[in-house]
Short mmCIF file of C-alpha atoms (C1' of nucleotides) in Angstrom, two decimals:
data_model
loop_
_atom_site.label_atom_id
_atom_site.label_comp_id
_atom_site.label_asym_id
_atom_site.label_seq_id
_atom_site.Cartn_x
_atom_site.Cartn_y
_atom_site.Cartn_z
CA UNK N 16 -14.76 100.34 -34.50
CA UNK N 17 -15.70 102.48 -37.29
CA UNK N 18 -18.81 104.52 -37.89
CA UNK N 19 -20.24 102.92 -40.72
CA UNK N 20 -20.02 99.47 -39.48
CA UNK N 21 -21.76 100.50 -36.23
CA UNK N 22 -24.16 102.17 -38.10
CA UNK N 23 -24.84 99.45 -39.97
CA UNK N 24 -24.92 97.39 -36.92
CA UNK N 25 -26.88 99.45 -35.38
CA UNK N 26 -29.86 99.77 -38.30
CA UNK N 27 -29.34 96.07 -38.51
CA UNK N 28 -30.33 95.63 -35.09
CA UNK N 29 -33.73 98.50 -35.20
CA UNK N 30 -34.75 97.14 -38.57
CA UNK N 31 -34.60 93.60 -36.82
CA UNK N 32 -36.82 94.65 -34.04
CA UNK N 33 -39.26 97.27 -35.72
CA UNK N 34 -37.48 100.10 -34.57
CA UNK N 35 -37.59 103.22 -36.49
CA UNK N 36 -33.68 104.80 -37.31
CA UNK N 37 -34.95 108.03 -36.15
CA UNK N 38 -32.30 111.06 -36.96
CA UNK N 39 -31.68 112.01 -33.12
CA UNK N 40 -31.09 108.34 -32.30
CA UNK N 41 -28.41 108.02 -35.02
CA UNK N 42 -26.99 110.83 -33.88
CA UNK N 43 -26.39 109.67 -30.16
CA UNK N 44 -25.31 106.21 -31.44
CA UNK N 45 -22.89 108.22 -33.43
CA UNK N 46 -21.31 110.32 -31.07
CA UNK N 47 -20.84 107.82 -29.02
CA UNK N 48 -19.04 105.58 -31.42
CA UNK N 49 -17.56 109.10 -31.87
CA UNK N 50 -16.52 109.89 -28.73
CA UNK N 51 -14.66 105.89 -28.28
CA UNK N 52 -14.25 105.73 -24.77
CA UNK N 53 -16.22 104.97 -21.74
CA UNK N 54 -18.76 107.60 -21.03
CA UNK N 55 -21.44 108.01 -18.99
CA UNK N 56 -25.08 108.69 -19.73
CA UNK N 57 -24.72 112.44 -18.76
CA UNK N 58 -21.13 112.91 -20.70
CA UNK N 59 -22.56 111.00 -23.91
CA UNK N 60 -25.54 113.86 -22.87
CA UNK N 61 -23.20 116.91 -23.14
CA UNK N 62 -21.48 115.34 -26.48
CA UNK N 63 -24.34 114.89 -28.24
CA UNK N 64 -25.38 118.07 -27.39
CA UNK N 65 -22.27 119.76 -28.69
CA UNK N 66 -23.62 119.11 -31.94
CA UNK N 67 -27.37 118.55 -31.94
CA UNK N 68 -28.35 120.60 -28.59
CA UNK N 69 -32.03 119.52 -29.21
CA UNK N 70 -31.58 116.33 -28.16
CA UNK N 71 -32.68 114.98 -24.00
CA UNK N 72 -31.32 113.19 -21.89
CA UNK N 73 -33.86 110.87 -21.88
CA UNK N 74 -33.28 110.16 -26.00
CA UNK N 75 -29.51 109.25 -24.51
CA UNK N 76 -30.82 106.98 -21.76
CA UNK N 77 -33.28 105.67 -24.31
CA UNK N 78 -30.86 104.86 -27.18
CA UNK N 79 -27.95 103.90 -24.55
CA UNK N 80 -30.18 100.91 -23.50
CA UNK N 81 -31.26 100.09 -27.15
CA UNK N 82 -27.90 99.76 -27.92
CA UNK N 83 -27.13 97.40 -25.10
CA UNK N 84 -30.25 95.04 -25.79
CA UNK N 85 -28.43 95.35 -29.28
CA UNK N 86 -24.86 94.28 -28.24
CA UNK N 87 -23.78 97.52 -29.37
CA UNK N 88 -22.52 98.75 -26.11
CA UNK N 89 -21.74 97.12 -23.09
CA UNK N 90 -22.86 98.71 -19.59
CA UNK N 91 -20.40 98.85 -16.73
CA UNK N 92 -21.41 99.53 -13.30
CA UNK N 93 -18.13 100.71 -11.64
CA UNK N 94 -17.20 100.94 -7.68
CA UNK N 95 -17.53 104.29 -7.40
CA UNK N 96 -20.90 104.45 -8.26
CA UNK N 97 -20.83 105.59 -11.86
CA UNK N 98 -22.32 103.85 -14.68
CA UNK N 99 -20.32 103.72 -17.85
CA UNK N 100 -21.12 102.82 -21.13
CA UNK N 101 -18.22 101.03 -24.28
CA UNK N 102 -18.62 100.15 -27.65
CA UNK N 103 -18.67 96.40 -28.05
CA UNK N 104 -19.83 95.75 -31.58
CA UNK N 105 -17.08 93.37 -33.53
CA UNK N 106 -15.04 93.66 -30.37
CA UNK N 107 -14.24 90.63 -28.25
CA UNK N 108 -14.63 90.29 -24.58
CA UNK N 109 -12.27 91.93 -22.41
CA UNK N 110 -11.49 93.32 -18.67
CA UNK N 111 -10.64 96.40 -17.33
CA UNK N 112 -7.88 98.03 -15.60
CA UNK N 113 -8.93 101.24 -14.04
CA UNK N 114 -6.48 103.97 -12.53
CA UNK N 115 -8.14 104.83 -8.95
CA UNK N 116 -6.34 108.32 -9.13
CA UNK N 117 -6.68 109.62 -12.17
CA UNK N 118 -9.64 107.56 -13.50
CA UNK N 119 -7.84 106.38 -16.31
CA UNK N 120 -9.89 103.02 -17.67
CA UNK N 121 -7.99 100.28 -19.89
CA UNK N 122 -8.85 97.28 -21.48
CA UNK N 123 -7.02 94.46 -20.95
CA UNK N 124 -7.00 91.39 -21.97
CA UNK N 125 -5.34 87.57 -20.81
CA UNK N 126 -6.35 84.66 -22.09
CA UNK N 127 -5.10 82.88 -19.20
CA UNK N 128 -7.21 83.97 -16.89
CA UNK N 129 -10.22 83.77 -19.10
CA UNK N 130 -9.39 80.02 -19.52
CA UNK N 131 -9.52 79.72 -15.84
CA UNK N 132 -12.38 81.16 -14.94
CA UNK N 133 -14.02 78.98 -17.40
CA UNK N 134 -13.25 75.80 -15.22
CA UNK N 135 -14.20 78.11 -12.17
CA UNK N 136 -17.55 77.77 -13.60
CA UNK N 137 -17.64 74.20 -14.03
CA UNK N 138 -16.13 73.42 -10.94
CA UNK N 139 -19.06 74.80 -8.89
CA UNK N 140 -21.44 73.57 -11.39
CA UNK N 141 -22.68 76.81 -13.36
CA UNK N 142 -23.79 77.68 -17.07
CA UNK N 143 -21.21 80.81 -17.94
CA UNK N 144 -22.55 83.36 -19.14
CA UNK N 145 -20.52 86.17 -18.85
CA UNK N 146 -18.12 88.02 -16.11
CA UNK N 147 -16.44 91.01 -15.59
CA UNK N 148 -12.94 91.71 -14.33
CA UNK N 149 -11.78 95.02 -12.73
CA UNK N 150 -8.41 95.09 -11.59
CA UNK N 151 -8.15 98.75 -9.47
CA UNK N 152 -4.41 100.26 -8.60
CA UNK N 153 -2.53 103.25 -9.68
CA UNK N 154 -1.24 103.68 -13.20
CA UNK N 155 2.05 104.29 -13.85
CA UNK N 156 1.91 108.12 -14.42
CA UNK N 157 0.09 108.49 -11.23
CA UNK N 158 2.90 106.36 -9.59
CA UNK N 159 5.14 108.71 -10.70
CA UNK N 160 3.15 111.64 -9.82
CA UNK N 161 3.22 110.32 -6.34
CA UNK N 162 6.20 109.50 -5.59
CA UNK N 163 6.91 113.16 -6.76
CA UNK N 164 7.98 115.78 -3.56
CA UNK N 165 4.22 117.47 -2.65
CA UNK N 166 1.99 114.42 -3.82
CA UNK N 167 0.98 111.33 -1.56
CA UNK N 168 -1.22 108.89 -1.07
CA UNK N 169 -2.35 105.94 1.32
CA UNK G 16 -17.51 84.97 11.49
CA UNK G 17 -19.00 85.49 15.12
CA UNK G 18 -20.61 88.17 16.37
CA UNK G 19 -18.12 88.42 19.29
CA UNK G 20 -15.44 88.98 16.72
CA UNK G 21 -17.02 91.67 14.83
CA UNK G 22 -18.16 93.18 17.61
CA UNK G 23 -14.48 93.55 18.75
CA UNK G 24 -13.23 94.92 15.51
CA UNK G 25 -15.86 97.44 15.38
CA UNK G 26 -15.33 99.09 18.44
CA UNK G 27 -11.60 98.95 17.95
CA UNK G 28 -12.33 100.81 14.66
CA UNK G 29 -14.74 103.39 16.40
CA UNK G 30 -12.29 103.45 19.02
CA UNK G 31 -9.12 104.65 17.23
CA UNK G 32 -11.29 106.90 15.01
CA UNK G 33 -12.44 109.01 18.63
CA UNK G 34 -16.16 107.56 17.42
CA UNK G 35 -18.74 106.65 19.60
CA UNK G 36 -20.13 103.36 19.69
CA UNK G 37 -24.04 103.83 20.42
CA UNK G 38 -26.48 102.00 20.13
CA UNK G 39 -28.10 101.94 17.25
CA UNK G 40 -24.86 101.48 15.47
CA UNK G 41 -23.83 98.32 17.26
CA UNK G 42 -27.51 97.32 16.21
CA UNK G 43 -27.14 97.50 12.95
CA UNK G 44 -23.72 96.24 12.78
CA UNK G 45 -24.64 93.34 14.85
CA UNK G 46 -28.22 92.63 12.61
CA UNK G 47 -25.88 92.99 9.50
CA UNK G 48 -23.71 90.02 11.15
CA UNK G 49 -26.26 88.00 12.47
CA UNK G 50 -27.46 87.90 8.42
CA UNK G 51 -24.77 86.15 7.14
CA UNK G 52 -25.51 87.16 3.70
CA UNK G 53 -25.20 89.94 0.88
CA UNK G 54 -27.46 92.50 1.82
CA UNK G 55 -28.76 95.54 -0.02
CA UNK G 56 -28.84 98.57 2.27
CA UNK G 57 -32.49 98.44 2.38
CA UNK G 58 -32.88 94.95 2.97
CA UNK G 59 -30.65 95.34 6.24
CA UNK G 60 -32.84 98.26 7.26
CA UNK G 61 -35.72 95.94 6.90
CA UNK G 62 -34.18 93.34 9.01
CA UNK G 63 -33.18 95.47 11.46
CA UNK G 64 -36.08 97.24 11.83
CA UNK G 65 -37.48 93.83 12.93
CA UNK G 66 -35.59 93.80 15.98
CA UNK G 67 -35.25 97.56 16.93
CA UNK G 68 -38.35 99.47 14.96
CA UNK G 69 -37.08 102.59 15.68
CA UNK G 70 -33.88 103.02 13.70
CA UNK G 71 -34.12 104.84 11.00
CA UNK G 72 -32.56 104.30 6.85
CA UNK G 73 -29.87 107.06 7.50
CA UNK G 74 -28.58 105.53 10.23
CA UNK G 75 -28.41 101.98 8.36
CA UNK G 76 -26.87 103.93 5.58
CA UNK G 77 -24.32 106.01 7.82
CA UNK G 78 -23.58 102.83 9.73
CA UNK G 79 -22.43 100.78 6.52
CA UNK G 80 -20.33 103.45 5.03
CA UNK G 81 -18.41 103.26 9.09
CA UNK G 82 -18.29 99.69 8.39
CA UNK G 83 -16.88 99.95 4.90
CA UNK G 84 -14.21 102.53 5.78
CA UNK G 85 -13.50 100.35 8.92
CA UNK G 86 -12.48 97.33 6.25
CA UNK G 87 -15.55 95.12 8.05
CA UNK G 88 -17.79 94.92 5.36
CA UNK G 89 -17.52 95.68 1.08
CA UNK G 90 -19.54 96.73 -0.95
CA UNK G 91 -20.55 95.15 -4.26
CA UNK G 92 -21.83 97.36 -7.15
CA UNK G 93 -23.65 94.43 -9.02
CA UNK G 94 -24.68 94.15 -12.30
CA UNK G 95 -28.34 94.52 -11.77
CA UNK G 96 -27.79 98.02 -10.61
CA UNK G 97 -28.53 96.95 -6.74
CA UNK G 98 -25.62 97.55 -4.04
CA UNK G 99 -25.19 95.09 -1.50
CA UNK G 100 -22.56 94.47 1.05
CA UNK G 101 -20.88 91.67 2.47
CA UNK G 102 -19.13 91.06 5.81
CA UNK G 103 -15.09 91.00 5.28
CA UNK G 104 -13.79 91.11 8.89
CA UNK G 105 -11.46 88.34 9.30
CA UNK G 106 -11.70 86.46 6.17
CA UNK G 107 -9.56 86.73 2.78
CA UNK G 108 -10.53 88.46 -0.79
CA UNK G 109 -12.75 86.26 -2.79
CA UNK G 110 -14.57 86.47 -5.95
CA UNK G 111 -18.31 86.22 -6.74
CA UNK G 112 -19.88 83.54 -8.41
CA UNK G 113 -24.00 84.83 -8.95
CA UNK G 114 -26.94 83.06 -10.58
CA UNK G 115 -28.45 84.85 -12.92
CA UNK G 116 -31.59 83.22 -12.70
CA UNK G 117 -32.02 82.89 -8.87
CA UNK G 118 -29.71 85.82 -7.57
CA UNK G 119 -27.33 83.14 -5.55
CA UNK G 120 -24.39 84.55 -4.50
CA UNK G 121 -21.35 82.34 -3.91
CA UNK G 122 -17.86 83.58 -2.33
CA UNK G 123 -15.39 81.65 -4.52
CA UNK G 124 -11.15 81.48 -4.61
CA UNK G 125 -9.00 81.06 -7.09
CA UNK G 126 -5.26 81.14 -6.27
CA UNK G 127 -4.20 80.98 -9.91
CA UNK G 128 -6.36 83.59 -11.20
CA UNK G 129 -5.50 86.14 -8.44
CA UNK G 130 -1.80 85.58 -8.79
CA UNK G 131 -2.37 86.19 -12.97
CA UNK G 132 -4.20 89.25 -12.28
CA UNK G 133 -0.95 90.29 -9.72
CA UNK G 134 0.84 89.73 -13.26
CA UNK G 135 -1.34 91.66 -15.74
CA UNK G 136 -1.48 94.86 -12.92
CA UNK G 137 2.52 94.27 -12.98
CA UNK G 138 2.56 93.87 -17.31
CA UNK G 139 0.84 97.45 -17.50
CA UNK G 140 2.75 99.24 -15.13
CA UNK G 141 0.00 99.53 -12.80
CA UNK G 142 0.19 99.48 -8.54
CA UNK G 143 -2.33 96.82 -7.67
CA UNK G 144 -4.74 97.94 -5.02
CA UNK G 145 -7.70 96.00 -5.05
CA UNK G 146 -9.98 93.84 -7.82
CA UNK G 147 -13.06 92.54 -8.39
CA UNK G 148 -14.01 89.29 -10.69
CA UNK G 149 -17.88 88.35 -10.80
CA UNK G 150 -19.14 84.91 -12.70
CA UNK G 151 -22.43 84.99 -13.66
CA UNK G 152 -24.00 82.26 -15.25
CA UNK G 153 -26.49 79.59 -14.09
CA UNK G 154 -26.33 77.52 -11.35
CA UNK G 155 -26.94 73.66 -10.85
CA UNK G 156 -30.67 74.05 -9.67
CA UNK G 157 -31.71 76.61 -12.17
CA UNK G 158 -29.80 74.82 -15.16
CA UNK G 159 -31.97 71.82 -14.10
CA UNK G 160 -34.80 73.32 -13.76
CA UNK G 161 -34.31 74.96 -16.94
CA UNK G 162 -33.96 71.34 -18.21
CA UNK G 163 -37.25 70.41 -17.25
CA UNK G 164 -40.20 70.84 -19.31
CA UNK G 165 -41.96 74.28 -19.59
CA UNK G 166 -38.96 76.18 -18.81
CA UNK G 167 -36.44 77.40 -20.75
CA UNK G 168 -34.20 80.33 -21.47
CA UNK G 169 -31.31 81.10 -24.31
"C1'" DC W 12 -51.85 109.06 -42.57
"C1'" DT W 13 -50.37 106.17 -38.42
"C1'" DC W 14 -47.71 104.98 -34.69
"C1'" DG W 15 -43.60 105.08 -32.74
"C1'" DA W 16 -40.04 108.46 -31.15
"C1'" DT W 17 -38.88 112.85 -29.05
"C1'" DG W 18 -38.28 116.53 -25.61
"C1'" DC W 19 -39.61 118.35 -21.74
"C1'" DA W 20 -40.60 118.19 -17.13
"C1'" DA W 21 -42.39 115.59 -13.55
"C1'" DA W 22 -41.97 111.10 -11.20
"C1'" DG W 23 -39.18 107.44 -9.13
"C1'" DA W 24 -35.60 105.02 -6.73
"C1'" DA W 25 -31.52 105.06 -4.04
"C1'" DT W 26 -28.72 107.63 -1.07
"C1'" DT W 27 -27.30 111.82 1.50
"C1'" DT W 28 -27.92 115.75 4.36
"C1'" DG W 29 -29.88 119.44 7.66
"C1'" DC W 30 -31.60 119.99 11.94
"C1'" DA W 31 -33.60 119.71 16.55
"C1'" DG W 32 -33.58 116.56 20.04
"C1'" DT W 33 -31.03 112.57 22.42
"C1'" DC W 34 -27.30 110.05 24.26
"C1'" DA W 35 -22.46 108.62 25.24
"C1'" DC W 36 -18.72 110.02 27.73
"C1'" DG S 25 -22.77 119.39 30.34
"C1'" DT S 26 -20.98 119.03 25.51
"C1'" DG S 27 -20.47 117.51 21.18
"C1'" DA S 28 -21.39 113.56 18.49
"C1'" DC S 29 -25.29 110.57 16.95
"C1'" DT S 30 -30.07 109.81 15.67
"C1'" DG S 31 -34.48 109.92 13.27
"C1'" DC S 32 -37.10 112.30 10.36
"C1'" DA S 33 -38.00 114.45 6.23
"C1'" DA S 34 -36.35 117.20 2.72
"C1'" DA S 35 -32.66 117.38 -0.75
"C1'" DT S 36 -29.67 115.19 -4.29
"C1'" DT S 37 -28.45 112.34 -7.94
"C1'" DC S 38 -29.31 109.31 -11.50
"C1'" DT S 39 -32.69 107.32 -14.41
"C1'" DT S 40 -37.37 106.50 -16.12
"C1'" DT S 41 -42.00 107.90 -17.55
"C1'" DG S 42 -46.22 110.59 -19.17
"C1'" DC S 43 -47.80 113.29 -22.57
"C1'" DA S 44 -48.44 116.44 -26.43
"C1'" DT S 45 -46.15 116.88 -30.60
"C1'" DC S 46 -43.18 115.46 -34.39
"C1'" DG S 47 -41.46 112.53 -37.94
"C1'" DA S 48 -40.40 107.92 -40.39
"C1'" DG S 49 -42.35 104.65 -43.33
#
DNA sequence: CTCGATGCAAAGAATTTGCAGTCAC
DNA sequence: GTGACTGCAAATTCTTTGCATCGAG
């Protein structure tokens, strides 16, 4: 996703709600459109810092949720306990594939299954709303890595 | 699943790890049986507490993370930022189906969807290990009481 | 100007850990 | 008896909040 159309996104969504565009929440928004990947609060934190080292944590924590109660970002509580934030504006829904080794996170997508999991829903009787999907294993270069002399796993 | 059962696995699990099985841990473990649902960590130490007064959070804590490791309960990172495990001795992977409205939390299986997700692992290159789906939506009581007058939600 | 937004640091919530005493083996 | 386990409370970690000050409109 580019910058501009988050930003405009983004100013869309503050000028809709009364929100001020303050310059230090721009600039978090913006490195973490910046940054495109999954981050956490405290690595979108050190980022931002990078270039405006004024800027709190709590300005992070406060613009992180901003931009989730805009659609901007999507929040992803993962199984090891961290909290992880992607860019969702313009994007459509997918799942995620996550290397339990090296951390490595993809997104994945299969139509398939998102078809399925639809009649899931109606079977038991529920409204969808939304789901997540996180499929956990080892990636192929940590595969490799393993099955190298020195390196192994359970 | 009984009581008996767990019981059995657990101390199998304590045995071959040269742990001791005291007390307060079969306690807990048995308390977290005898609930039969998805517990936060705090809500078990509630619950037990009930019956035995004296045992302590840490111990409810130290006695989960045994029971995780010993593949008798999982634990569910959820959404709304709350942890809460489940009892697993016994029984087969399943997926979670949770109101959104009312916090109900069904176990739900879907043979086609796991066996696509054993395909999309294999389509990246990935080693599966383990995965988690969760549906949320709204369930048949809360979508009609949504229905009714003076309620509503988008 | 007027409030909302910020940064700091302190408060909270959830979980872990240190330690002296207790208990299983 | 001995070393692991326990309960307590203090420590950690992650996140939120209070407040004086700053800045957008």
């Amino acid at each position: 996703m580019s910058l501009l159309e988050a930003r405009r996104i983004f100013e869309t969504y503050l000028a809709a709600q009364n929100l001020k565009h303050s310059r230090p929440r721009l600039q978090v928004m913006e490195s973490f459109i910046a940054a495109g990947e999954h981050l956490t609060a405290e690595e979108l934190h050190r980022r931002v810092k990078r270039k405006f080292p004024h800027i709190g944590v709590a300005t992070v924590y406060r613009t992180l949720k901003l931009m989730h109660a805009g659609g901007l970002c999507g929040e992803l509580k993962l199984q090891d306990g961290t909290t992880r934030y992607e860019a969702l504006c313009g994007r459509d829904h997918h799942d995620h594939l996550i290397c339990t080794r090296c951390g490595r996170l993809e997104e994945v997508v299969d139509p398939d299954i998102e078809a399925l999991q639809g009649k899931l829903f109606k079977r038991h009787g529920y409204r969808p709303q939304w789901h997540r999907l996180e499929l956990y294993g080892l990636c192929g270069s940590c595969l490799k890595k393993s099955a190298a002399p020195g390196t192994q796993e359970g």
